CSV table of C-alpha atoms in Angstrom, one decimal:
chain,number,residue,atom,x,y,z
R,165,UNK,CA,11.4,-0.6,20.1
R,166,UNK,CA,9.5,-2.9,17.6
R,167,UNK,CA,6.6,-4.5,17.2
R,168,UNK,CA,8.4,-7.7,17.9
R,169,UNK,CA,10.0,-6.7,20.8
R,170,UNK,CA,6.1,-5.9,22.1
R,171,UNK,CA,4.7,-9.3,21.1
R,172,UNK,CA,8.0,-10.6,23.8
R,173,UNK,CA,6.4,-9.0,26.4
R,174,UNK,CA,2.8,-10.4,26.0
R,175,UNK,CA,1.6,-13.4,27.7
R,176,UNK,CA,1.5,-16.9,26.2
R,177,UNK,CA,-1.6,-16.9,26.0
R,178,UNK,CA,-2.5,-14.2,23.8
R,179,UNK,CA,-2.9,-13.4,19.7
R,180,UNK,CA,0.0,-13.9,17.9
R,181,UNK,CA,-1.4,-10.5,16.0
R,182,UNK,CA,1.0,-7.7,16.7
R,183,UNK,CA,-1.5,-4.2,16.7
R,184,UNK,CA,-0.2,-1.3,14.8
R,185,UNK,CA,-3.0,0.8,15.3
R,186,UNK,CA,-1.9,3.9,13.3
R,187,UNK,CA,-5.7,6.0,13.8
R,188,UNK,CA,-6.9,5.3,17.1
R,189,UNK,CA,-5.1,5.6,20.4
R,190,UNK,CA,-1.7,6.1,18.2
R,191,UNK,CA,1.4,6.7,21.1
R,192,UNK,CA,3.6,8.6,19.3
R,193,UNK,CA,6.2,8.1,22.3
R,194,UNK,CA,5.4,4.6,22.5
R,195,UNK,CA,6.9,4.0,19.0
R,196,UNK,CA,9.8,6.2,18.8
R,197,UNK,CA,11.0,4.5,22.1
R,198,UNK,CA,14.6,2.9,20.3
R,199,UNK,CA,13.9,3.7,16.6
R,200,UNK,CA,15.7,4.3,13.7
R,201,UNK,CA,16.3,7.0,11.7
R,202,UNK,CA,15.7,6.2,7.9
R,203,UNK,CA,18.8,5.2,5.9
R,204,UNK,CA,16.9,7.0,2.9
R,205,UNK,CA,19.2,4.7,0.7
R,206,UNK,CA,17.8,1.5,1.5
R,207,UNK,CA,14.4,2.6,1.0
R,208,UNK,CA,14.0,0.7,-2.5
R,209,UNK,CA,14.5,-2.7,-0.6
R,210,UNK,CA,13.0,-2.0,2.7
R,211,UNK,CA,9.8,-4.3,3.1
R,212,UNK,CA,7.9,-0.9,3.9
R,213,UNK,CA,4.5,-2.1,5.7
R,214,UNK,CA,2.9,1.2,6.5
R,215,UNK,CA,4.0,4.9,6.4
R,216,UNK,CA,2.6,7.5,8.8
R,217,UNK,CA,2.5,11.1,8.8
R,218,UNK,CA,3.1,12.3,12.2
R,219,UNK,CA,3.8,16.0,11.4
R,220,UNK,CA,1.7,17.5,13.7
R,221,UNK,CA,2.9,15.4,16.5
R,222,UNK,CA,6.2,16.2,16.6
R,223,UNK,CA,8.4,19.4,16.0
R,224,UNK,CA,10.8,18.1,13.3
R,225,UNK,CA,10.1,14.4,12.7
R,226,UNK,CA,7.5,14.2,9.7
R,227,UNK,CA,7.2,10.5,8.8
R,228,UNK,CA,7.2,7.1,10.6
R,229,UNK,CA,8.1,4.0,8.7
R,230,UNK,CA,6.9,0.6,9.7
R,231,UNK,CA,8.6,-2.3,7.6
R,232,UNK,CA,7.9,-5.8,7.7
R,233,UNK,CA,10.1,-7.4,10.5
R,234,UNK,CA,8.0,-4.6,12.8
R,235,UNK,CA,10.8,-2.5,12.8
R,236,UNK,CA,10.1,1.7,13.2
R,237,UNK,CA,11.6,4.2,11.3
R,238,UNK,CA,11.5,7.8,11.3
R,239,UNK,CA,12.5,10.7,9.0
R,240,UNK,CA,11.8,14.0,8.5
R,241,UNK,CA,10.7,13.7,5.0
R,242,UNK,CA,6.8,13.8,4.2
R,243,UNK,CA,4.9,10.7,4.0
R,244,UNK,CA,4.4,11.5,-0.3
R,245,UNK,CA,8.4,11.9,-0.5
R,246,UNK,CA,9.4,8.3,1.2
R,247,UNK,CA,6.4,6.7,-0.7
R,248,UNK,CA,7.6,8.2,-4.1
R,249,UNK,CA,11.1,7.0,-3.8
R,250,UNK,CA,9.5,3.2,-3.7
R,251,UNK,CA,7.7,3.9,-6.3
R,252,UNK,CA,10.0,5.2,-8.4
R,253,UNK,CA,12.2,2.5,-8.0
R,254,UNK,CA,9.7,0.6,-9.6
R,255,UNK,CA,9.1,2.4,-13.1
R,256,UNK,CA,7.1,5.2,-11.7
R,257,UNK,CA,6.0,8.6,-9.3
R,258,UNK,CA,2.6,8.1,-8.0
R,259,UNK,CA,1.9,11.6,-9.6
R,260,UNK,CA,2.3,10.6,-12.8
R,261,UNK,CA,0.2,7.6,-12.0
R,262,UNK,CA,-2.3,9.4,-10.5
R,263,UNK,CA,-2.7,12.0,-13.3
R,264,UNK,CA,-2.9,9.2,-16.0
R,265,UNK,CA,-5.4,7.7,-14.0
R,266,UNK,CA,-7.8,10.9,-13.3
R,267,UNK,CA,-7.7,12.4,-16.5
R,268,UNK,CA,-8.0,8.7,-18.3
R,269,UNK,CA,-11.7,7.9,-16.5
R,270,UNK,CA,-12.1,11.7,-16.2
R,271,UNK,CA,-12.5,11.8,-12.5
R,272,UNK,CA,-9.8,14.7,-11.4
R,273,UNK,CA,-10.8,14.2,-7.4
R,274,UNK,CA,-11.1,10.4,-7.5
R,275,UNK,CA,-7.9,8.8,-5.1
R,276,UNK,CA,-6.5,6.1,-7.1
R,277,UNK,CA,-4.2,3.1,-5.2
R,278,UNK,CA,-0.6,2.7,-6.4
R,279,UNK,CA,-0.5,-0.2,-8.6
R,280,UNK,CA,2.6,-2.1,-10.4
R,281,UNK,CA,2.3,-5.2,-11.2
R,282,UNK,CA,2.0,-6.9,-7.8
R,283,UNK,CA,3.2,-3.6,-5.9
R,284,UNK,CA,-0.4,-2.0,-3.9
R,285,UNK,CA,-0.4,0.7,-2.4
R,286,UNK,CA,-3.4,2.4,-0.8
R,287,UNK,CA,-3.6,6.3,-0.1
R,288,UNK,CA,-5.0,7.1,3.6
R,289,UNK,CA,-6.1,10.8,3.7
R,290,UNK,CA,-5.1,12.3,7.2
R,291,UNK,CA,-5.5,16.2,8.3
R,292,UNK,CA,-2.2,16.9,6.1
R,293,UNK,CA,-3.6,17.7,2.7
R,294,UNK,CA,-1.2,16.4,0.4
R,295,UNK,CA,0.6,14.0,2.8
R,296,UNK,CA,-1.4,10.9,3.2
R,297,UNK,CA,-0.8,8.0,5.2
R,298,UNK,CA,0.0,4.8,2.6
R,299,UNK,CA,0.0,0.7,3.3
R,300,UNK,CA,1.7,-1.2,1.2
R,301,UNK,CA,-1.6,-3.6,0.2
R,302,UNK,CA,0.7,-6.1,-1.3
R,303,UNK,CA,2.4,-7.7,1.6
R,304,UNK,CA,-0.8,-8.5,2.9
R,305,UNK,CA,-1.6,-11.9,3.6
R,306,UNK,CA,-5.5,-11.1,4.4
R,307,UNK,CA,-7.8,-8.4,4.4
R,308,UNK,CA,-10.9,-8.8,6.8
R,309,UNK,CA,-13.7,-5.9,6.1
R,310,UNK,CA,-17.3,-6.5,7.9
R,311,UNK,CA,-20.1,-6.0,5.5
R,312,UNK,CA,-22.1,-4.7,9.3
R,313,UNK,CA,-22.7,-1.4,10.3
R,314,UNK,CA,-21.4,0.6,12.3
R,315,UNK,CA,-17.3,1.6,13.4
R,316,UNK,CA,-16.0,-1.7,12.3
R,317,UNK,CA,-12.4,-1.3,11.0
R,318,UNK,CA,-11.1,-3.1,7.6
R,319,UNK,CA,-8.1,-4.8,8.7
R,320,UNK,CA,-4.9,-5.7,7.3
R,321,UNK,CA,-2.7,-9.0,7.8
R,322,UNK,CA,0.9,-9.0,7.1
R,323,UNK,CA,2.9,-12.0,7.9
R,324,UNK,CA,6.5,-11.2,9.7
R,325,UNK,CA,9.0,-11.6,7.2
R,326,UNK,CA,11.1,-12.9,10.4
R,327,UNK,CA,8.9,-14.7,12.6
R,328,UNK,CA,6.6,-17.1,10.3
R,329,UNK,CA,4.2,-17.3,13.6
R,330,UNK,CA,3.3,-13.7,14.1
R,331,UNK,CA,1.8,-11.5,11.8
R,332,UNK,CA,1.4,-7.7,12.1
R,333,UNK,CA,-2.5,-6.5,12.6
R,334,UNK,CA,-3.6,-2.6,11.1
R,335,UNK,CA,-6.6,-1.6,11.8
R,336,UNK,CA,-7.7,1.2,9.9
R,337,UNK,CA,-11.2,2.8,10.8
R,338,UNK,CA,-11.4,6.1,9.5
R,339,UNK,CA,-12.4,6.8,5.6
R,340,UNK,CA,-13.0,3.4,4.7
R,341,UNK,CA,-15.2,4.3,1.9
R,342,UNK,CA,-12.0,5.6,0.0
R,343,UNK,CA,-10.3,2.6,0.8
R,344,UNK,CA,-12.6,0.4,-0.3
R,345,UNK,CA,-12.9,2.5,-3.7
R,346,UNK,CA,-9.2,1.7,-3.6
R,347,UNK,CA,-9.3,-1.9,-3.0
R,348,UNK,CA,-11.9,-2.5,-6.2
R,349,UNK,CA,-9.7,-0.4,-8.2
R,350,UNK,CA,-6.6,-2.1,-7.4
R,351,UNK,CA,-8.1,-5.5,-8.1
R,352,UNK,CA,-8.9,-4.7,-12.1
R,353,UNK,CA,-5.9,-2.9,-12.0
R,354,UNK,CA,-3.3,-5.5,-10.9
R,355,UNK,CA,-5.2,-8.3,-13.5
R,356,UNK,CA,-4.4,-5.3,-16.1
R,357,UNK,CA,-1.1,-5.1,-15.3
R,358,UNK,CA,-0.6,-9.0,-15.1
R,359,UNK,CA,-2.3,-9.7,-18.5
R,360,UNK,CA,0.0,-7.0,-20.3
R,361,UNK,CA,2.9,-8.3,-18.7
R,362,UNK,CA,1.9,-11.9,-19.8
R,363,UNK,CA,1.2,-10.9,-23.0
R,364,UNK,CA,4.9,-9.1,-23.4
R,365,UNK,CA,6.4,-12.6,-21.6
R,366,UNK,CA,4.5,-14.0,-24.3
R,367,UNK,CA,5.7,-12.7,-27.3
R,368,UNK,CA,9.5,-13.1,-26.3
R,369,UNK,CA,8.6,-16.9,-25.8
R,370,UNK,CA,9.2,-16.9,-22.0
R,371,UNK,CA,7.7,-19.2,-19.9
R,372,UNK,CA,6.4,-17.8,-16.8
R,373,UNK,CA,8.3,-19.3,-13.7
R,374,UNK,CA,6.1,-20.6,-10.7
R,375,UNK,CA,6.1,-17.0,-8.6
R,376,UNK,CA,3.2,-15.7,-10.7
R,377,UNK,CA,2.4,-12.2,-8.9
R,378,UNK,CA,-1.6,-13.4,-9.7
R,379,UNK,CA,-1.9,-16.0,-7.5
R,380,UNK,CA,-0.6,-13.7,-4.8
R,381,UNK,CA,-3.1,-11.3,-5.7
R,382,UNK,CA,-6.0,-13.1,-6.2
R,383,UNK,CA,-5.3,-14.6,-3.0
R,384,UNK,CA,-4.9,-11.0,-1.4
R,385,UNK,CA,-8.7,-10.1,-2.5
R,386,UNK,CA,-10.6,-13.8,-1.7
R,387,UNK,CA,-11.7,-12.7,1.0
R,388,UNK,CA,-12.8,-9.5,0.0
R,389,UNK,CA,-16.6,-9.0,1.0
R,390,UNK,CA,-18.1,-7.5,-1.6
R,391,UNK,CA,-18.6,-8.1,-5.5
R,392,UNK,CA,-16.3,-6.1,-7.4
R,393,UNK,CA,-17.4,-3.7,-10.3
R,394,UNK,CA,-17.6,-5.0,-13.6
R,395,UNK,CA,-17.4,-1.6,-15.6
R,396,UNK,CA,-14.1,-0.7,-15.1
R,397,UNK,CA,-13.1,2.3,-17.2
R,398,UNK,CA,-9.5,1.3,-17.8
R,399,UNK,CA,-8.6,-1.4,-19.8
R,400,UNK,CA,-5.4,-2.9,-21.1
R,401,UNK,CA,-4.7,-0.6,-24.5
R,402,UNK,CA,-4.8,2.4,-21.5
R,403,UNK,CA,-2.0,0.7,-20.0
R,404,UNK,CA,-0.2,0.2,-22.9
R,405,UNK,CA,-0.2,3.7,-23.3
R,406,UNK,CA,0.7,4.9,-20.4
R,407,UNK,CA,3.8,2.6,-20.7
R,408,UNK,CA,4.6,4.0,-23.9
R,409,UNK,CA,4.4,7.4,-22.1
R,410,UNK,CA,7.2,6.4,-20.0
R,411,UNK,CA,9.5,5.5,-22.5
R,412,UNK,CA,9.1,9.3,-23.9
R,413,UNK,CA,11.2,12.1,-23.4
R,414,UNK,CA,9.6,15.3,-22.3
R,415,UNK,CA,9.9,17.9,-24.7
């Protein structure tokens, strides 16, 4: 079953918002109804939209995939493992991110967002130490956060990558002060990321082609309720380092 398949069923008159509610009233049976198990292959082009960690609701199925056409996925790897293997793809584990990170502003328990480039990914604590849930921030066409009191959930707005007239709704309620931490962080972070890669593009005389990952971005976090920080303890020469890093062998 997909997410898709439930918008079918609804009446006309009704949201074109699909719900994947992964915190609150989450039916486990619901979605594994017709999934599929993870082709662990295909997971560095799979438009992953949110990954959940469902070990404690079922015997041997640890993870359950949502990607962008609403389709489920299931594996028994943990939630860190299929999230690392996109990652990797990219340049980078979000261990070594994450470590860079911590001991660069010298908070060690601070939980940092996944950022390359354009790539977002925010880290959602759950009862699993260790195996968080993650959303992938950067297929997200809008973010809606109410600055009111009170259980109000910060929601995220994916567009269907095969209906342009539905878009895939996750409300997320629970620790929304780490996720907001995340959100700031991931801001400075992507402009980072985009100035150093502007500046390399630069220096090899490219011209940068009309698919700029900033305007995505900044278009992401417009509607972003708050004022961002403005003392930001990483800054571009930190990035540069941690680049470098990369490109050396352990010894």
């Amino acid at each position: 079953m997909t997410l898709i398949n439930l918008a079918h069923n609804k009446p006309s008159n009704q949201s074109s918002s699909l719900i994947f509610s992964p915190q609150v009233d989450f039916d486990l049976t619901t979605y594994l109804e017709n999934s599929r198990h993870l082709i662990e292959s295909s997971l560095p082009s799979l438009p992953v939209v949110y990954i959940r960690n469902i070990t404690l609701l079922h015997p041997f199925l640890r993870s359950l995939i949502l990607d962008q056409s609403g389709q489920i996925w299931v594996s028994s790897r943990s939630t860190n493992w299929v999230a690392e293997q996109i990652f990797k793809a990219t340049g980078f584990t979000y261990q070594k991110w994450s470590h860079f990170l911590q001991a660069t502003t010298k908070q060690p328990r601070t939980i940092f967002p996944y950022v390359h480039g354009n790539l977002i990914f925010y880290r959602i604590p759950n009862k699993i130490e260790h195996h968080p849930d993650w959303i992938n921030a950067s297929l997200c066409s809008q973010m809606i956060c109410s600055k009111r009191k009170g259980e109000h959930p910060i929601e995220f707005f994916i567009p269907s990558n095969i209906n342009t007239h539905l878009n895939i709704r996750i409300p997320i309620l629970f620790r929304k002060s780490i996720i907001l931490k995340q959100v700031d962080s991931s801001y400075h972070l992507s402009n980072l990321w985009n100035h150093h890669y502007n500046q390399q593009l630069s220096r090899l005389h490219y011209q940068l082609d009309v698919n700029n990952p900033t305007d995505r971005q900044n278009h992401f976090f417009q509607d972003y309720p708050f004022n961002f920080k403005h003392d930001f303890p990483i800054n571009s020469q930190h990035l540069i380092d941690f680049s470098h890093s990369l490109l050396t062998p352990l010894k």
